[in-house]
Amino acid sequence: MTHRILVFYGSYRSDRMGIRLARFVVAGLRARGLDVELIDAKAVGLPMLDRMYKEYKKGEAPAVLEKLAGQIREADGFVFITGEYNWGVQPGLKNLTDHFLEEWFWRPAAIASYSAGRFAGARSATAWHGILSEMGMVVISSSLAVGPIAQTLAEEGEPIGEGGKALVRAFPRFADDLEWWVEAAKTQRQQKAPPY
């Protein structure tokens, strides 16, 4: 049985470099036989949070929220591709994430961060760890950190240079960790009712 993974990417900028990392992760997970879909916050285009999905009466949520809620509920795990803005998280990805709550529960999340500089989005990854945990996800211990991204991944997500080689070496552990937690959480959800 294959596992369904959603890869979330959140930059709204014109010259988006992080899409390279999103493409790399999607391709890498698909190569392992997983059912993977990229969810691009800019393409989804949610408005700034006014009402969470759960705050709408049944059948009254906007179609885009209804669709995304279904995709999240049907997923077995998530990967968040996050850039770093001024030591913080990208507002587009945070906004998308905040529209939901219970839909995320009891599923693992992995974090892959990037930046144009040598810190590779590490401060954003640290912030996301707490955010995702608060939202009911189990954040796996393995992570990917890519920087400088332009010297690590080509436009379509192909690894380049020494940074690309390091990323290729790091990816299997990241993916193995995610798959282990996906399997564990999926088994637990099938065997036991959630505690609340």
mmCIF file with all atom_site columns, C-alpha atoms in Angstrom:
data_model
loop_
_atom_site.group_PDB
_atom_site.id
_atom_site.type_symbol
_atom_site.label_atom_id
_atom_site.label_alt_id
_atom_site.label_comp_id
_atom_site.label_asym_id
_atom_site.label_entity_id
_atom_site.label_seq_id
_atom_site.pdbx_PDB_ins_code
_atom_site.Cartn_x
_atom_site.Cartn_y
_atom_site.Cartn_z
_atom_site.occupancy
_atom_site.B_iso_or_equiv
_atom_site.pdbx_formal_charge
_atom_site.auth_seq_id
_atom_site.auth_comp_id
_atom_site.auth_asym_id
_atom_site.auth_atom_id
_atom_site.pdbx_PDB_model_num
ATOM 1   C CA . MET A 1 1   ? 0.000   0.000  0.000   1.00 0.00 ? 1   MET A CA 1
ATOM 2   C CA . THR A 1 2   ? 1.434   3.362  -0.995  1.00 0.00 ? 2   THR A CA 1
ATOM 3   C CA . HIS A 1 3   ? 1.434   6.372  1.273   1.00 0.00 ? 3   HIS A CA 1
ATOM 4   C CA . ARG A 1 4   ? 0.038   9.769  0.261   1.00 0.00 ? 4   ARG A CA 1
ATOM 5   C CA . ILE A 1 5   ? 2.331   12.704 0.994   1.00 0.00 ? 5   ILE A CA 1
ATOM 6   C CA . LEU A 1 6   ? 1.520   16.393 0.513   1.00 0.00 ? 6   LEU A CA 1
ATOM 7   C CA . VAL A 1 7   ? 4.484   18.707 -0.035  1.00 0.00 ? 7   VAL A CA 1
ATOM 8   C CA . PHE A 1 8   ? 3.638   22.301 0.918   1.00 0.00 ? 8   PHE A CA 1
ATOM 9   C CA . TYR A 1 9   ? 5.511   25.260 -0.524  1.00 0.00 ? 9   TYR A CA 1
ATOM 10  C CA . GLY A 1 10  ? 4.759   28.841 0.436   1.00 0.00 ? 10  GLY A CA 1
ATOM 11  C CA . SER A 1 11  ? 6.723   31.565 -1.318  1.00 0.00 ? 11  SER A CA 1
ATOM 12  C CA . TYR A 1 12  ? 4.724   34.297 -3.062  1.00 0.00 ? 12  TYR A CA 1
ATOM 13  C CA . ARG A 1 13  ? 7.786   36.045 -4.497  1.00 0.00 ? 13  ARG A CA 1
ATOM 14  C CA . SER A 1 14  ? 8.326   36.605 -8.215  1.00 0.00 ? 14  SER A CA 1
ATOM 15  C CA . ASP A 1 15  ? 11.705  34.870 -8.427  1.00 0.00 ? 15  ASP A CA 1
ATOM 16  C CA . ARG A 1 16  ? 10.992  31.839 -6.280  1.00 0.00 ? 16  ARG A CA 1
ATOM 17  C CA . MET A 1 17  ? 14.108  29.833 -5.529  1.00 0.00 ? 17  MET A CA 1
ATOM 18  C CA . GLY A 1 18  ? 12.538  27.428 -3.051  1.00 0.00 ? 18  GLY A CA 1
ATOM 19  C CA . ILE A 1 19  ? 10.455  25.788 -5.769  1.00 0.00 ? 19  ILE A CA 1
ATOM 20  C CA . ARG A 1 20  ? 13.717  24.051 -6.696  1.00 0.00 ? 20  ARG A CA 1
ATOM 21  C CA . LEU A 1 21  ? 13.783  22.308 -3.324  1.00 0.00 ? 21  LEU A CA 1
ATOM 22  C CA . ALA A 1 22  ? 10.079  21.473 -3.582  1.00 0.00 ? 22  ALA A CA 1
ATOM 23  C CA . ARG A 1 23  ? 10.688  19.843 -6.980  1.00 0.00 ? 23  ARG A CA 1
ATOM 24  C CA . PHE A 1 24  ? 13.675  17.924 -5.624  1.00 0.00 ? 24  PHE A CA 1
ATOM 25  C CA . VAL A 1 25  ? 11.681  16.575 -2.657  1.00 0.00 ? 25  VAL A CA 1
ATOM 26  C CA . VAL A 1 26  ? 8.648   15.666 -4.778  1.00 0.00 ? 26  VAL A CA 1
ATOM 27  C CA . ALA A 1 27  ? 10.835  13.802 -7.291  1.00 0.00 ? 27  ALA A CA 1
ATOM 28  C CA . GLY A 1 28  ? 12.792  12.045 -4.554  1.00 0.00 ? 28  GLY A CA 1
ATOM 29  C CA . LEU A 1 29  ? 9.682   10.826 -2.751  1.00 0.00 ? 29  LEU A CA 1
ATOM 30  C CA . ARG A 1 30  ? 8.012   9.724  -5.985  1.00 0.00 ? 30  ARG A CA 1
ATOM 31  C CA . ALA A 1 31  ? 11.138  7.744  -6.877  1.00 0.00 ? 31  ALA A CA 1
ATOM 32  C CA . ARG A 1 32  ? 10.528  5.790  -3.656  1.00 0.00 ? 32  ARG A CA 1
ATOM 33  C CA . GLY A 1 33  ? 7.040   4.830  -4.846  1.00 0.00 ? 33  GLY A CA 1
ATOM 34  C CA . LEU A 1 34  ? 5.077   7.321  -2.742  1.00 0.00 ? 34  LEU A CA 1
ATOM 35  C CA . ASP A 1 35  ? 1.965   9.128  -3.960  1.00 0.00 ? 35  ASP A CA 1
ATOM 36  C CA . VAL A 1 36  ? 3.127   12.761 -3.742  1.00 0.00 ? 36  VAL A CA 1
ATOM 37  C CA . GLU A 1 37  ? 1.367   16.031 -4.542  1.00 0.00 ? 37  GLU A CA 1
ATOM 38  C CA . LEU A 1 38  ? 2.807   19.529 -4.422  1.00 0.00 ? 38  LEU A CA 1
ATOM 39  C CA . ILE A 1 39  ? 0.529   22.113 -2.790  1.00 0.00 ? 39  ILE A CA 1
ATOM 40  C CA . ASP A 1 40  ? 1.733   25.585 -3.761  1.00 0.00 ? 40  ASP A CA 1
ATOM 41  C CA . ALA A 1 41  ? 0.277   28.217 -1.426  1.00 0.00 ? 41  ALA A CA 1
ATOM 42  C CA . LYS A 1 42  ? 0.577   30.912 -4.098  1.00 0.00 ? 42  LYS A CA 1
ATOM 43  C CA . ALA A 1 43  ? -1.382  28.801 -6.606  1.00 0.00 ? 43  ALA A CA 1
ATOM 44  C CA . VAL A 1 44  ? -4.034  27.921 -3.998  1.00 0.00 ? 44  VAL A CA 1
ATOM 45  C CA . GLY A 1 45  ? -4.347  31.644 -3.249  1.00 0.00 ? 45  GLY A CA 1
ATOM 46  C CA . LEU A 1 46  ? -6.171  31.660 0.078   1.00 0.00 ? 46  LEU A CA 1
ATOM 47  C CA . PRO A 1 47  ? -7.092  35.090 1.455   1.00 0.00 ? 47  PRO A CA 1
ATOM 48  C CA . MET A 1 48  ? -5.567  36.237 4.735   1.00 0.00 ? 48  MET A CA 1
ATOM 49  C CA . LEU A 1 49  ? -7.116  34.179 7.501   1.00 0.00 ? 49  LEU A CA 1
ATOM 50  C CA . ASP A 1 50  ? -10.530 35.404 8.562   1.00 0.00 ? 50  ASP A CA 1
ATOM 51  C CA . ARG A 1 51  ? -12.324 32.128 9.287   1.00 0.00 ? 51  ARG A CA 1
ATOM 52  C CA . MET A 1 52  ? -10.753 28.738 9.697   1.00 0.00 ? 52  MET A CA 1
ATOM 53  C CA . TYR A 1 53  ? -12.236 25.890 7.691   1.00 0.00 ? 53  TYR A CA 1
ATOM 54  C CA . LYS A 1 54  ? -13.880 24.470 10.834  1.00 0.00 ? 54  LYS A CA 1
ATOM 55  C CA . GLU A 1 55  ? -15.646 27.779 11.525  1.00 0.00 ? 55  GLU A CA 1
ATOM 56  C CA . TYR A 1 56  ? -17.864 27.423 8.466   1.00 0.00 ? 56  TYR A CA 1
ATOM 57  C CA . LYS A 1 57  ? -21.136 25.531 8.691   1.00 0.00 ? 57  LYS A CA 1
ATOM 58  C CA . LYS A 1 58  ? -21.063 22.181 6.914   1.00 0.00 ? 58  LYS A CA 1
ATOM 59  C CA . GLY A 1 59  ? -21.283 22.752 3.169   1.00 0.00 ? 59  GLY A CA 1
ATOM 60  C CA . GLU A 1 60  ? -20.675 26.517 3.381   1.00 0.00 ? 60  GLU A CA 1
ATOM 61  C CA . ALA A 1 61  ? -16.875 26.688 3.240   1.00 0.00 ? 61  ALA A CA 1
ATOM 62  C CA . PRO A 1 62  ? -15.420 28.164 0.035   1.00 0.00 ? 62  PRO A CA 1
ATOM 63  C CA . ALA A 1 63  ? -14.664 25.453 -2.544  1.00 0.00 ? 63  ALA A CA 1
ATOM 64  C CA . VAL A 1 64  ? -10.899 26.000 -2.304  1.00 0.00 ? 64  VAL A CA 1
ATOM 65  C CA . LEU A 1 65  ? -10.986 25.370 1.461   1.00 0.00 ? 65  LEU A CA 1
ATOM 66  C CA . GLU A 1 66  ? -13.227 22.328 1.081   1.00 0.00 ? 66  GLU A CA 1
ATOM 67  C CA . LYS A 1 67  ? -10.893 20.811 -1.510  1.00 0.00 ? 67  LYS A CA 1
ATOM 68  C CA . LEU A 1 68  ? -7.747  21.456 0.525   1.00 0.00 ? 68  LEU A CA 1
ATOM 69  C CA . ALA A 1 69  ? -9.349  20.123 3.726   1.00 0.00 ? 69  ALA A CA 1
ATOM 70  C CA . GLY A 1 70  ? -10.104 16.882 1.896   1.00 0.00 ? 70  GLY A CA 1
ATOM 71  C CA . GLN A 1 71  ? -6.567  16.647 0.549   1.00 0.00 ? 71  GLN A CA 1
ATOM 72  C CA . ILE A 1 72  ? -5.101  17.142 4.030   1.00 0.00 ? 72  ILE A CA 1
ATOM 73  C CA . ARG A 1 73  ? -7.460  14.599 5.626   1.00 0.00 ? 73  ARG A CA 1
ATOM 74  C CA . GLU A 1 74  ? -6.599  12.003 2.958   1.00 0.00 ? 74  GLU A CA 1
ATOM 75  C CA . ALA A 1 75  ? -2.838  12.471 3.350   1.00 0.00 ? 75  ALA A CA 1
ATOM 76  C CA . ASP A 1 76  ? -0.646  10.200 5.434   1.00 0.00 ? 76  ASP A CA 1
ATOM 77  C CA . GLY A 1 77  ? 2.095   12.775 5.988   1.00 0.00 ? 77  GLY A CA 1
ATOM 78  C CA . PHE A 1 78  ? 3.401   16.191 5.037   1.00 0.00 ? 78  PHE A CA 1
ATOM 79  C CA . VAL A 1 79  ? 6.594   17.941 4.006   1.00 0.00 ? 79  VAL A CA 1
ATOM 80  C CA . PHE A 1 80  ? 6.867   21.695 4.543   1.00 0.00 ? 80  PHE A CA 1
ATOM 81  C CA . ILE A 1 81  ? 9.317   23.471 2.238   1.00 0.00 ? 81  ILE A CA 1
ATOM 82  C CA . THR A 1 82  ? 10.147  26.702 4.019   1.00 0.00 ? 82  THR A CA 1
ATOM 83  C CA . GLY A 1 83  ? 12.253  29.703 3.260   1.00 0.00 ? 83  GLY A CA 1
ATOM 84  C CA . GLU A 1 84  ? 13.390  32.151 5.878   1.00 0.00 ? 84  GLU A CA 1
ATOM 85  C CA . TYR A 1 85  ? 12.195  35.751 5.949   1.00 0.00 ? 85  TYR A CA 1
ATOM 86  C CA . ASN A 1 86  ? 13.949  37.962 8.508   1.00 0.00 ? 86  ASN A CA 1
ATOM 87  C CA . TRP A 1 87  ? 14.587  35.066 10.902  1.00 0.00 ? 87  TRP A CA 1
ATOM 88  C CA . GLY A 1 88  ? 10.979  33.943 10.539  1.00 0.00 ? 88  GLY A CA 1
ATOM 89  C CA . VAL A 1 89  ? 8.549   31.853 8.516   1.00 0.00 ? 89  VAL A CA 1
ATOM 90  C CA . GLN A 1 90  ? 7.032   32.703 5.156   1.00 0.00 ? 90  GLN A CA 1
ATOM 91  C CA . PRO A 1 91  ? 3.653   34.357 5.633   1.00 0.00 ? 91  PRO A CA 1
ATOM 92  C CA . GLY A 1 92  ? 2.036   32.625 2.635   1.00 0.00 ? 92  GLY A CA 1
ATOM 93  C CA . LEU A 1 93  ? 2.736   29.137 3.949   1.00 0.00 ? 93  LEU A CA 1
ATOM 94  C CA . LYS A 1 94  ? 1.803   30.087 7.520   1.00 0.00 ? 94  LYS A CA 1
ATOM 95  C CA . ASN A 1 95  ? -1.485  31.578 6.312   1.00 0.00 ? 95  ASN A CA 1
ATOM 96  C CA . LEU A 1 96  ? -2.391  28.427 4.392   1.00 0.00 ? 96  LEU A CA 1
ATOM 97  C CA . THR A 1 97  ? -1.504  26.219 7.361   1.00 0.00 ? 97  THR A CA 1
ATOM 98  C CA . ASP A 1 98  ? -3.540  28.302 9.821   1.00 0.00 ? 98  ASP A CA 1
ATOM 99  C CA . HIS A 1 99  ? -6.782  27.808 7.872   1.00 0.00 ? 99  HIS A CA 1
ATOM 100 C CA . PHE A 1 100 ? -6.943  24.253 9.240   1.00 0.00 ? 100 PHE A CA 1
ATOM 101 C CA . LEU A 1 101 ? -6.446  22.478 12.547  1.00 0.00 ? 101 LEU A CA 1
ATOM 102 C CA . GLU A 1 102 ? -8.034  19.070 13.185  1.00 0.00 ? 102 GLU A CA 1
ATOM 103 C CA . GLU A 1 103 ? -7.310  18.056 9.596   1.00 0.00 ? 103 GLU A CA 1
ATOM 104 C CA . TRP A 1 104 ? -3.582  17.947 10.468  1.00 0.00 ? 104 TRP A CA 1
ATOM 105 C CA . PHE A 1 105 ? -3.892  15.813 13.605  1.00 0.00 ? 105 PHE A CA 1
ATOM 106 C CA . TRP A 1 106 ? -1.946  12.573 14.167  1.00 0.00 ? 106 TRP A CA 1
ATOM 107 C CA . ARG A 1 107 ? 0.173   12.747 11.039  1.00 0.00 ? 107 ARG A CA 1
ATOM 108 C CA . PRO A 1 108 ? 3.911   13.265 10.676  1.00 0.00 ? 108 PRO A CA 1
ATOM 109 C CA . ALA A 1 109 ? 5.427   16.379 9.184   1.00 0.00 ? 109 ALA A CA 1
ATOM 110 C CA . ALA A 1 110 ? 8.922   16.881 7.828   1.00 0.00 ? 110 ALA A CA 1
ATOM 111 C CA . ILE A 1 111 ? 10.673  20.218 7.338   1.00 0.00 ? 111 ILE A CA 1
ATOM 112 C CA . ALA A 1 112 ? 12.971  21.106 4.451   1.00 0.00 ? 112 ALA A CA 1
ATOM 113 C CA . SER A 1 113 ? 14.351  24.638 4.715   1.00 0.00 ? 113 SER A CA 1
ATOM 114 C CA . TYR A 1 114 ? 16.356  26.825 2.374   1.00 0.00 ? 114 TYR A CA 1
ATOM 115 C CA . SER A 1 115 ? 17.820  30.273 1.960   1.00 0.00 ? 115 SER A CA 1
ATOM 116 C CA . ALA A 1 116 ? 20.056  32.228 -0.353  1.00 0.00 ? 116 ALA A CA 1
ATOM 117 C CA . GLY A 1 117 ? 22.710  32.240 2.362   1.00 0.00 ? 117 GLY A CA 1
ATOM 118 C CA . ARG A 1 118 ? 24.706  29.728 4.316   1.00 0.00 ? 118 ARG A CA 1
ATOM 119 C CA . PHE A 1 119 ? 22.254  29.327 7.232   1.00 0.00 ? 119 PHE A CA 1
ATOM 120 C CA . ALA A 1 120 ? 19.906  27.427 4.893   1.00 0.00 ? 120 ALA A CA 1
ATOM 121 C CA . GLY A 1 121 ? 16.690  28.593 6.561   1.00 0.00 ? 121 GLY A CA 1
ATOM 122 C CA . ALA A 1 122 ? 17.592  26.975 9.893   1.00 0.00 ? 122 ALA A CA 1
ATOM 123 C CA . ARG A 1 123 ? 15.827  29.653 11.953  1.00 0.00 ? 123 ARG A CA 1
ATOM 124 C CA . SER A 1 124 ? 12.630  29.195 9.962   1.00 0.00 ? 124 SER A CA 1
ATOM 125 C CA . ALA A 1 125 ? 12.837  25.423 10.386  1.00 0.00 ? 125 ALA A CA 1
ATOM 126 C CA . THR A 1 126 ? 13.168  25.870 14.135  1.00 0.00 ? 126 THR A CA 1
ATOM 127 C CA . ALA A 1 127 ? 10.070  28.083 14.215  1.00 0.00 ? 127 ALA A CA 1
ATOM 128 C CA . TRP A 1 128 ? 8.075   25.635 12.088  1.00 0.00 ? 128 TRP A CA 1
ATOM 129 C CA . HIS A 1 129 ? 8.900   22.783 14.442  1.00 0.00 ? 129 HIS A CA 1
ATOM 130 C CA . GLY A 1 130 ? 6.922   24.438 17.230  1.00 0.00 ? 130 GLY A CA 1
ATOM 131 C CA . ILE A 1 131 ? 4.118   25.590 14.937  1.00 0.00 ? 131 ILE A CA 1
ATOM 132 C CA . LEU A 1 132 ? 3.503   22.157 13.439  1.00 0.00 ? 132 LEU A CA 1
ATOM 133 C CA . SER A 1 133 ? 3.712   20.433 16.814  1.00 0.00 ? 133 SER A CA 1
ATOM 134 C CA . GLU A 1 134 ? 1.117   22.837 18.221  1.00 0.00 ? 134 GLU A CA 1
ATOM 135 C CA . MET A 1 135 ? -1.154  21.974 15.289  1.00 0.00 ? 135 MET A CA 1
ATOM 136 C CA . GLY A 1 136 ? -1.171  18.276 16.178  1.00 0.00 ? 136 GLY A CA 1
ATOM 137 C CA . MET A 1 137 ? 1.529   16.912 13.884  1.00 0.00 ? 137 MET A CA 1
ATOM 138 C CA . VAL A 1 138 ? 4.503   14.791 14.881  1.00 0.00 ? 138 VAL A CA 1
ATOM 139 C CA . VAL A 1 139 ? 7.563   16.578 13.490  1.00 0.00 ? 139 VAL A CA 1
ATOM 140 C CA . ILE A 1 140 ? 10.213  14.078 12.472  1.00 0.00 ? 140 ILE A CA 1
ATOM 141 C CA . SER A 1 141 ? 13.750  14.516 13.757  1.00 0.00 ? 141 SER A CA 1
ATOM 142 C CA . SER A 1 142 ? 15.415  14.477 10.331  1.00 0.00 ? 142 SER A CA 1
ATOM 143 C CA . SER A 1 143 ? 15.382  17.645 8.283   1.00 0.00 ? 143 SER A CA 1
ATOM 144 C CA . LEU A 1 144 ? 16.887  19.046 5.119   1.00 0.00 ? 144 LEU A CA 1
ATOM 145 C CA . ALA A 1 145 ? 18.616  22.429 5.079   1.00 0.00 ? 145 ALA A CA 1
ATOM 146 C CA . VAL A 1 146 ? 19.703  23.872 1.743   1.00 0.00 ? 146 VAL A CA 1
ATOM 147 C CA . GLY A 1 147 ? 21.820  26.961 1.318   1.00 0.00 ? 147 GLY A CA 1
ATOM 148 C CA . PRO A 1 148 ? 22.875  28.711 -0.689  1.00 0.00 ? 148 PRO A CA 1
ATOM 149 C CA . ILE A 1 149 ? 20.039  27.246 -2.727  1.00 0.00 ? 149 ILE A CA 1
ATOM 150 C CA . ALA A 1 150 ? 21.174  28.662 -6.095  1.00 0.00 ? 150 ALA A CA 1
ATOM 151 C CA . GLN A 1 151 ? 24.467  26.788 -5.711  1.00 0.00 ? 151 GLN A CA 1
ATOM 152 C CA . THR A 1 152 ? 22.776  23.544 -4.612  1.00 0.00 ? 152 THR A CA 1
ATOM 153 C CA . LEU A 1 153 ? 19.842  23.027 -6.979  1.00 0.00 ? 153 LEU A CA 1
ATOM 154 C CA . ALA A 1 154 ? 19.278  23.922 -10.617 1.00 0.00 ? 154 ALA A CA 1
ATOM 155 C CA . GLU A 1 155 ? 15.996  25.428 -11.776 1.00 0.00 ? 155 GLU A CA 1
ATOM 156 C CA . GLU A 1 156 ? 14.136  22.125 -12.171 1.00 0.00 ? 156 GLU A CA 1
ATOM 157 C CA . GLY A 1 157 ? 15.420  20.769 -8.870  1.00 0.00 ? 157 GLY A CA 1
ATOM 158 C CA . GLU A 1 158 ? 18.465  18.852 -10.070 1.00 0.00 ? 158 GLU A CA 1
ATOM 159 C CA . PRO A 1 159 ? 21.333  18.789 -7.562  1.00 0.00 ? 159 PRO A CA 1
ATOM 160 C CA . ILE A 1 160 ? 24.452  20.735 -8.589  1.00 0.00 ? 160 ILE A CA 1
ATOM 161 C CA . GLY A 1 161 ? 27.864  21.336 -7.080  1.00 0.00 ? 161 GLY A CA 1
ATOM 162 C CA . GLU A 1 162 ? 29.100  20.191 -3.700  1.00 0.00 ? 162 GLU A CA 1
ATOM 163 C CA . GLY A 1 163 ? 25.897  21.359 -1.998  1.00 0.00 ? 163 GLY A CA 1
ATOM 164 C CA . GLY A 1 164 ? 23.860  19.200 -4.350  1.00 0.00 ? 164 GLY A CA 1
ATOM 165 C CA . LYS A 1 165 ? 26.017  16.180 -3.563  1.00 0.00 ? 165 LYS A CA 1
ATOM 166 C CA . ALA A 1 166 ? 25.516  16.761 0.168   1.00 0.00 ? 166 ALA A CA 1
ATOM 167 C CA . LEU A 1 167 ? 21.752  17.064 -0.344  1.00 0.00 ? 167 LEU A CA 1
ATOM 168 C CA . VAL A 1 168 ? 21.624  13.789 -2.274  1.00 0.00 ? 168 VAL A CA 1
ATOM 169 C CA . ARG A 1 169 ? 23.510  12.085 0.583   1.00 0.00 ? 169 ARG A CA 1
ATOM 170 C CA . ALA A 1 170 ? 21.136  13.546 3.213   1.00 0.00 ? 170 ALA A CA 1
ATOM 171 C CA . PHE A 1 171 ? 17.859  12.785 1.416   1.00 0.00 ? 171 PHE A CA 1
ATOM 172 C CA . PRO A 1 172 ? 17.574  9.016  2.079   1.00 0.00 ? 172 PRO A CA 1
ATOM 173 C CA . ARG A 1 173 ? 17.733  9.459  5.866   1.00 0.00 ? 173 ARG A CA 1
ATOM 174 C CA . PHE A 1 174 ? 15.129  12.250 5.664   1.00 0.00 ? 174 PHE A CA 1
ATOM 175 C CA . ALA A 1 175 ? 12.803  10.124 3.507   1.00 0.00 ? 175 ALA A CA 1
ATOM 176 C CA . ASP A 1 176 ? 13.342  6.969  5.597   1.00 0.00 ? 176 ASP A CA 1
ATOM 177 C CA . ASP A 1 177 ? 12.469  8.875  8.769   1.00 0.00 ? 177 ASP A CA 1
ATOM 178 C CA . LEU A 1 178 ? 9.333   10.341 7.185   1.00 0.00 ? 178 LEU A CA 1
ATOM 179 C CA . GLU A 1 179 ? 8.198   6.943  5.878   1.00 0.00 ? 179 GLU A CA 1
ATOM 180 C CA . TRP A 1 180 ? 8.755   5.291  9.276   1.00 0.00 ? 180 TRP A CA 1
ATOM 181 C CA . TRP A 1 181 ? 6.574   7.868  11.015  1.00 0.00 ? 181 TRP A CA 1
ATOM 182 C CA . VAL A 1 182 ? 3.957   7.753  8.253   1.00 0.00 ? 182 VAL A CA 1
ATOM 183 C CA . GLU A 1 183 ? 3.674   3.981  8.684   1.00 0.00 ? 183 GLU A CA 1
ATOM 184 C CA . ALA A 1 184 ? 3.582   4.205  12.490  1.00 0.00 ? 184 ALA A CA 1
ATOM 185 C CA . ALA A 1 185 ? 0.954   6.960  12.560  1.00 0.00 ? 185 ALA A CA 1
ATOM 186 C CA . LYS A 1 186 ? -1.163  5.312  9.879   1.00 0.00 ? 186 LYS A CA 1
ATOM 187 C CA . THR A 1 187 ? -1.157  1.998  11.762  1.00 0.00 ? 187 THR A CA 1
ATOM 188 C CA . GLN A 1 188 ? -2.067  3.741  15.007  1.00 0.00 ? 188 GLN A CA 1
ATOM 189 C CA . ARG A 1 189 ? -4.924  5.698  13.385  1.00 0.00 ? 189 ARG A CA 1
ATOM 190 C CA . GLN A 1 190 ? -6.328  2.459  11.941  1.00 0.00 ? 190 GLN A CA 1
ATOM 191 C CA . GLN A 1 191 ? -6.116  0.566  15.226  1.00 0.00 ? 191 GLN A CA 1
ATOM 192 C CA . LYS A 1 192 ? -7.179  3.175  17.774  1.00 0.00 ? 192 LYS A CA 1
ATOM 193 C CA . ALA A 1 193 ? -9.615  6.007  17.895  1.00 0.00 ? 193 ALA A CA 1
ATOM 194 C CA . PRO A 1 194 ? -7.944  9.386  18.496  1.00 0.00 ? 194 PRO A CA 1
ATOM 195 C CA . PRO A 1 195 ? -7.888  10.372 22.190  1.00 0.00 ? 195 PRO A CA 1
ATOM 196 C CA . TYR A 1 196 ? -10.102 13.420 21.565  1.00 0.00 ? 196 TYR A CA 1
#
